[in-house]
mmCIF file of C-alpha atoms in Angstrom:
data_model
loop_
_atom_site.group_PDB
_atom_site.id
_atom_site.type_symbol
_atom_site.label_atom_id
_atom_site.label_comp_id
_atom_site.label_asym_id
_atom_site.label_seq_id
_atom_site.Cartn_x
_atom_site.Cartn_y
_atom_site.Cartn_z
ATOM 1 C CA THR B 11 -9.122 -182.273 0.246
ATOM 2 C CA ALA B 12 -6.393 -180.728 -1.991
ATOM 3 C CA SER B 13 -7.689 -177.088 -1.957
ATOM 4 C CA GLY B 14 -7.714 -177.222 1.751
ATOM 5 C CA LYS B 15 -11.212 -176.757 2.154
ATOM 6 C CA GLU B 16 -13.529 -179.316 3.196
ATOM 7 C CA SER B 17 -15.890 -181.015 0.678
ATOM 8 C CA PRO B 18 -19.597 -181.258 1.741
ATOM 9 C CA LEU B 19 -19.194 -184.799 2.116
ATOM 10 C CA THR B 20 -16.385 -184.853 4.876
ATOM 11 C CA SER B 21 -16.145 -183.228 8.294
ATOM 12 C CA ASN B 22 -13.469 -181.404 10.028
ATOM 13 C CA SER B 23 -12.234 -184.364 12.069
ATOM 14 C CA ALA B 24 -10.072 -187.055 11.349
ATOM 15 C CA LEU B 25 -10.073 -190.743 12.971
ATOM 16 C CA VAL B 26 -6.729 -192.676 12.651
ATOM 17 C CA PRO B 27 -7.149 -196.313 13.564
ATOM 18 C CA CYS B 28 -4.293 -198.065 15.550
ATOM 19 C CA ASN B 29 -4.388 -201.350 13.884
ATOM 20 C CA GLY B 30 -1.708 -203.777 14.449
ATOM 21 C CA SER B 31 -1.123 -207.333 14.166
ATOM 22 C CA LYS B 32 -0.489 -208.040 17.894
ATOM 23 C CA VAL B 33 -3.006 -205.786 19.408
ATOM 24 C CA GLU B 34 -5.880 -208.337 18.872
ATOM 25 C CA LYS B 35 -3.726 -211.258 20.471
ATOM 26 C CA SER B 36 -3.257 -209.101 23.445
ATOM 27 C CA SER B 37 -5.049 -209.222 27.040
ATOM 28 C CA GLY B 38 -7.552 -206.580 26.571
ATOM 29 C CA ASN B 39 -5.974 -204.335 29.249
ATOM 30 C CA LEU B 40 -4.551 -202.270 26.520
ATOM 31 C CA SER B 41 -3.700 -198.381 26.829
ATOM 32 C CA TYR B 42 -2.547 -196.280 23.744
ATOM 33 C CA ASP B 43 -0.164 -193.235 23.429
ATOM 34 C CA TRP B 44 0.153 -191.363 20.330
ATOM 35 C CA ALA B 45 3.185 -189.228 19.011
ATOM 36 C CA TYR B 46 3.354 -186.836 15.753
ATOM 37 C CA GLY B 47 6.763 -187.182 14.564
ATOM 38 C CA ALA B 48 9.223 -187.925 17.703
ATOM 39 C CA SER B 49 6.853 -185.898 19.726
ATOM 40 C CA PRO B 50 4.143 -187.137 22.209
ATOM 41 C CA LEU B 51 0.801 -185.301 21.379
ATOM 42 C CA ALA B 52 0.652 -183.639 24.992
ATOM 43 C CA GLU B 53 3.974 -181.722 24.118
ATOM 44 C CA ARG B 54 2.726 -180.633 20.613
ATOM 45 C CA PRO B 55 0.999 -177.406 21.199
ATOM 46 C CA GLU B 56 -0.736 -177.099 17.797
ATOM 47 C CA LEU B 57 -2.320 -180.614 18.475
ATOM 48 C CA LYS B 58 -2.820 -181.450 22.163
ATOM 49 C CA ASP B 59 -6.057 -179.321 22.347
ATOM 50 C CA ARG B 60 -7.619 -181.003 19.638
ATOM 51 C CA VAL B 61 -6.829 -184.731 19.956
ATOM 52 C CA SER B 62 -8.467 -187.436 21.928
ATOM 53 C CA VAL B 63 -7.907 -191.179 21.893
ATOM 54 C CA THR B 64 -11.122 -193.650 21.730
ATOM 55 C CA ALA B 65 -11.358 -196.367 23.721
ATOM 56 C CA ASN B 66 -10.134 -198.647 20.949
ATOM 57 C CA GLY B 67 -6.933 -196.703 20.604
ATOM 58 C CA ALA B 68 -7.925 -194.638 17.619
ATOM 59 C CA LEU B 69 -6.621 -190.895 17.361
ATOM 60 C CA LEU B 70 -9.425 -188.237 16.855
ATOM 61 C CA ILE B 71 -8.129 -185.217 15.539
ATOM 62 C CA ASN B 72 -10.761 -182.364 15.636
ATOM 63 C CA ARG B 73 -10.444 -179.188 13.199
ATOM 64 C CA PHE B 74 -8.114 -181.453 10.951
ATOM 65 C CA SER B 75 -6.550 -179.518 8.321
ATOM 66 C CA GLY B 76 -3.370 -180.200 5.750
ATOM 67 C CA LYS B 77 -1.155 -179.014 8.659
ATOM 68 C CA ASP B 78 -2.114 -182.389 10.419
ATOM 69 C CA HIS B 79 -0.976 -184.499 7.541
ATOM 70 C CA GLY B 80 2.368 -186.626 8.497
ATOM 71 C CA LYS B 81 3.580 -189.707 10.290
ATOM 72 C CA TYR B 82 1.879 -190.362 13.543
ATOM 73 C CA THR B 83 2.927 -193.231 15.718
ATOM 74 C CA CYS B 84 0.451 -195.401 18.065
ATOM 75 C CA ARG B 85 2.468 -197.172 20.840
ATOM 76 C CA VAL B 86 0.191 -199.871 22.561
ATOM 77 C CA ARG B 87 0.799 -201.123 25.995
ATOM 78 C CA ASP B 88 -0.632 -204.046 27.889
ATOM 79 C CA GLY B 89 0.397 -202.895 31.480
ATOM 80 C CA ASN B 90 4.101 -201.563 31.456
ATOM 81 C CA SER B 91 5.189 -203.444 28.423
ATOM 82 C CA VAL B 92 4.987 -202.213 24.886
ATOM 83 C CA VAL B 93 3.092 -204.524 22.859
ATOM 84 C CA GLU B 94 3.240 -202.914 19.508
ATOM 85 C CA GLU B 95 4.080 -199.659 17.611
ATOM 86 C CA VAL B 96 2.219 -198.451 14.582
ATOM 87 C CA THR B 97 3.120 -195.825 12.486
ATOM 88 C CA VAL B 98 0.378 -194.230 10.020
ATOM 89 C CA ASP B 99 1.160 -191.875 7.385
ATOM 90 C CA VAL B 100 -2.162 -189.477 8.084
ATOM 91 C CA ASP B 101 -3.642 -187.262 5.053
ATOM 92 C CA ASP B 102 -6.986 -186.334 4.232
ATOM 93 C CA LYS B 103 -8.140 -190.200 3.493
ATOM 94 C CA TYR B 104 -8.579 -190.156 7.412
ATOM 95 C CA ARG B 105 -11.173 -187.309 7.434
ATOM 96 C CA LEU B 106 -14.400 -188.498 8.686
ATOM 97 C CA LEU B 107 -17.680 -188.457 6.403
ATOM 98 C CA ALA B 108 -20.055 -185.639 7.426
ATOM 99 C CA GLU B 109 -23.577 -187.076 8.508
ATOM 100 C CA VAL B 110 -26.489 -185.264 7.913
ATOM 101 C CA CYS B 111 -26.622 -184.796 11.925
ATOM 102 C CA HIS B 112 -25.364 -187.116 14.611
ATOM 103 C CA PRO B 113 -27.895 -187.718 17.117
ATOM 104 C CA SER B 114 -26.164 -186.407 20.084
ATOM 105 C CA GLY B 115 -26.112 -182.892 18.294
ATOM 106 C CA CYS B 116 -29.569 -182.877 17.635
ATOM 107 C CA ILE B 117 -31.479 -180.339 20.072
ATOM 108 C CA SER B 118 -33.556 -177.366 20.161
ATOM 109 C CA ALA B 119 -31.838 -174.215 18.823
ATOM 110 C CA GLU B 120 -31.581 -172.473 22.303
ATOM 111 C CA LYS B 121 -29.250 -174.997 23.613
ATOM 112 C CA CYS B 122 -26.634 -174.577 20.936
ATOM 113 C CA ASP B 123 -23.695 -172.206 21.939
ATOM 114 C CA SER B 124 -24.057 -169.982 18.821
ATOM 115 C CA PRO B 125 -26.850 -169.412 16.329
ATOM 116 C CA SER B 126 -24.515 -169.759 13.410
ATOM 117 C CA GLU B 127 -24.386 -173.555 14.437
ATOM 118 C CA THR B 128 -27.993 -173.957 14.225
ATOM 119 C CA ARG B 129 -28.625 -173.782 10.530
ATOM 120 C CA THR B 130 -28.491 -177.398 9.753
ATOM 121 C CA SER B 131 -31.698 -179.637 10.137
ATOM 122 C CA CYS B 132 -31.640 -183.034 11.752
ATOM 123 C CA LEU B 133 -33.700 -185.804 10.554
ATOM 124 C CA LEU B 134 -34.934 -186.300 14.225
ATOM 125 C CA ASP B 135 -38.262 -184.474 15.013
ATOM 126 C CA GLY B 136 -37.522 -181.143 13.344
ATOM 127 C CA GLU B 137 -34.650 -180.188 16.096
ATOM 128 C CA VAL B 138 -31.560 -178.626 14.528
ATOM 129 C CA CYS B 139 -27.634 -179.849 14.154
ATOM 130 C CA CYS B 140 -25.599 -178.273 16.600
ATOM 131 C CA SER B 141 -21.769 -178.975 16.658
ATOM 132 C CA VAL B 142 -21.333 -176.828 19.883
ATOM 133 C CA VAL B 143 -23.704 -177.817 22.443
ATOM 134 C CA ARG B 144 -23.905 -175.139 25.812
ATOM 135 C CA GLU B 145 -22.269 -176.767 28.798
ATOM 136 C CA ASP B 146 -25.977 -176.623 30.672
ATOM 137 C CA ALA B 147 -27.670 -178.340 28.176
ATOM 138 C CA LYS B 148 -25.430 -181.291 27.622
ATOM 139 C CA HIS B 149 -26.736 -184.392 28.812
ATOM 140 C CA ARG B 150 -25.837 -187.199 26.187
ATOM 141 C CA CYS B 151 -22.678 -188.879 26.330
ATOM 142 C CA GLY B 152 -21.773 -187.963 22.835
ATOM 143 C CA HIS B 153 -21.922 -184.368 23.750
ATOM 144 C CA PHE B 154 -18.852 -185.112 25.995
ATOM 145 C CA LEU B 155 -17.231 -186.915 23.411
ATOM 146 C CA GLY B 156 -17.458 -190.146 25.619
ATOM 147 C CA GLU B 157 -18.427 -193.789 25.550
ATOM 148 C CA CYS B 158 -21.035 -195.561 27.782
ATOM 149 C CA MET B 159 -18.661 -198.221 29.436
ATOM 150 C CA LYS B 160 -18.949 -200.605 32.399
ATOM 151 C CA SER B 161 -16.164 -198.842 34.106
ATOM 152 C CA CYS B 162 -13.342 -196.176 33.454
ATOM 153 C CA THR B 163 -9.595 -196.132 34.231
ATOM 154 C CA GLN B 164 -8.270 -193.599 36.320
ATOM 155 C CA GLU B 165 -7.080 -191.083 33.414
ATOM 156 C CA ILE B 166 -10.757 -190.888 32.341
ATOM 157 C CA GLN B 167 -13.324 -188.709 33.846
ATOM 158 C CA VAL B 168 -16.650 -190.217 34.729
ATOM 159 C CA LEU B 169 -19.563 -188.042 33.594
ATOM 160 C CA GLN B 170 -23.429 -188.359 34.368
ATOM 161 C CA ALA B 171 -25.428 -188.917 30.895
ATOM 162 C CA ASP B 172 -29.134 -189.560 30.166
ATOM 163 C CA ASP B 173 -28.239 -192.068 27.281
ATOM 164 C CA CYS B 174 -25.767 -194.553 29.060
ATOM 165 C CA GLU B 175 -27.615 -197.938 29.886
ATOM 166 C CA GLU B 176 -28.188 -199.233 33.651
ATOM 167 C CA GLY B 177 -24.744 -200.390 34.917
ATOM 168 C CA THR B 178 -22.644 -198.253 32.580
ATOM 169 C CA THR B 179 -21.175 -194.801 32.778
ATOM 170 C CA CYS B 180 -20.018 -191.852 30.492
ATOM 171 C CA CYS B 181 -16.434 -192.127 30.509
ATOM 172 C CA VAL B 182 -14.368 -189.252 28.672
ATOM 173 C CA LEU B 183 -10.816 -188.857 28.286
ATOM 174 C CA VAL B 184 -9.274 -186.347 29.955
ATOM 175 C CA TYR B 185 -5.687 -184.642 29.279
#
């Protein structure tokens, strides 16, 4: 928002898609690299610990603020060759809408990392909404910010999760 504070209808995360005209026509063996300005995100200390890339190449920025506004470039690769570069001017319009409570964050209060994060009630069975779940209580793929997939690439960490269907595993991008 203009004041730098988030609205009750928005979250503190932003999701930036990597939409390009050639991306949909590629083989499907795609990888995505993001940069801010001319620097890869892994080389930007203010961003590298707050960003992740989804399976479809979208950039997720956690703790998003006005300082994160600017031009981001998504480089789409099919194997070793660059298929396309997409530049996006990121501002508050990419901020995610707040949910009453994401199902992966609906747990019993004692599983939350901090009592201050247990104030929001979930719509699921009276549990609480918890944005930071204790490590020993994580069991859903969403708690790891992962996706259930048939297989994971080498740079992806495979984790055990109770909510992945049989034949799939929880894949989490690791930097």
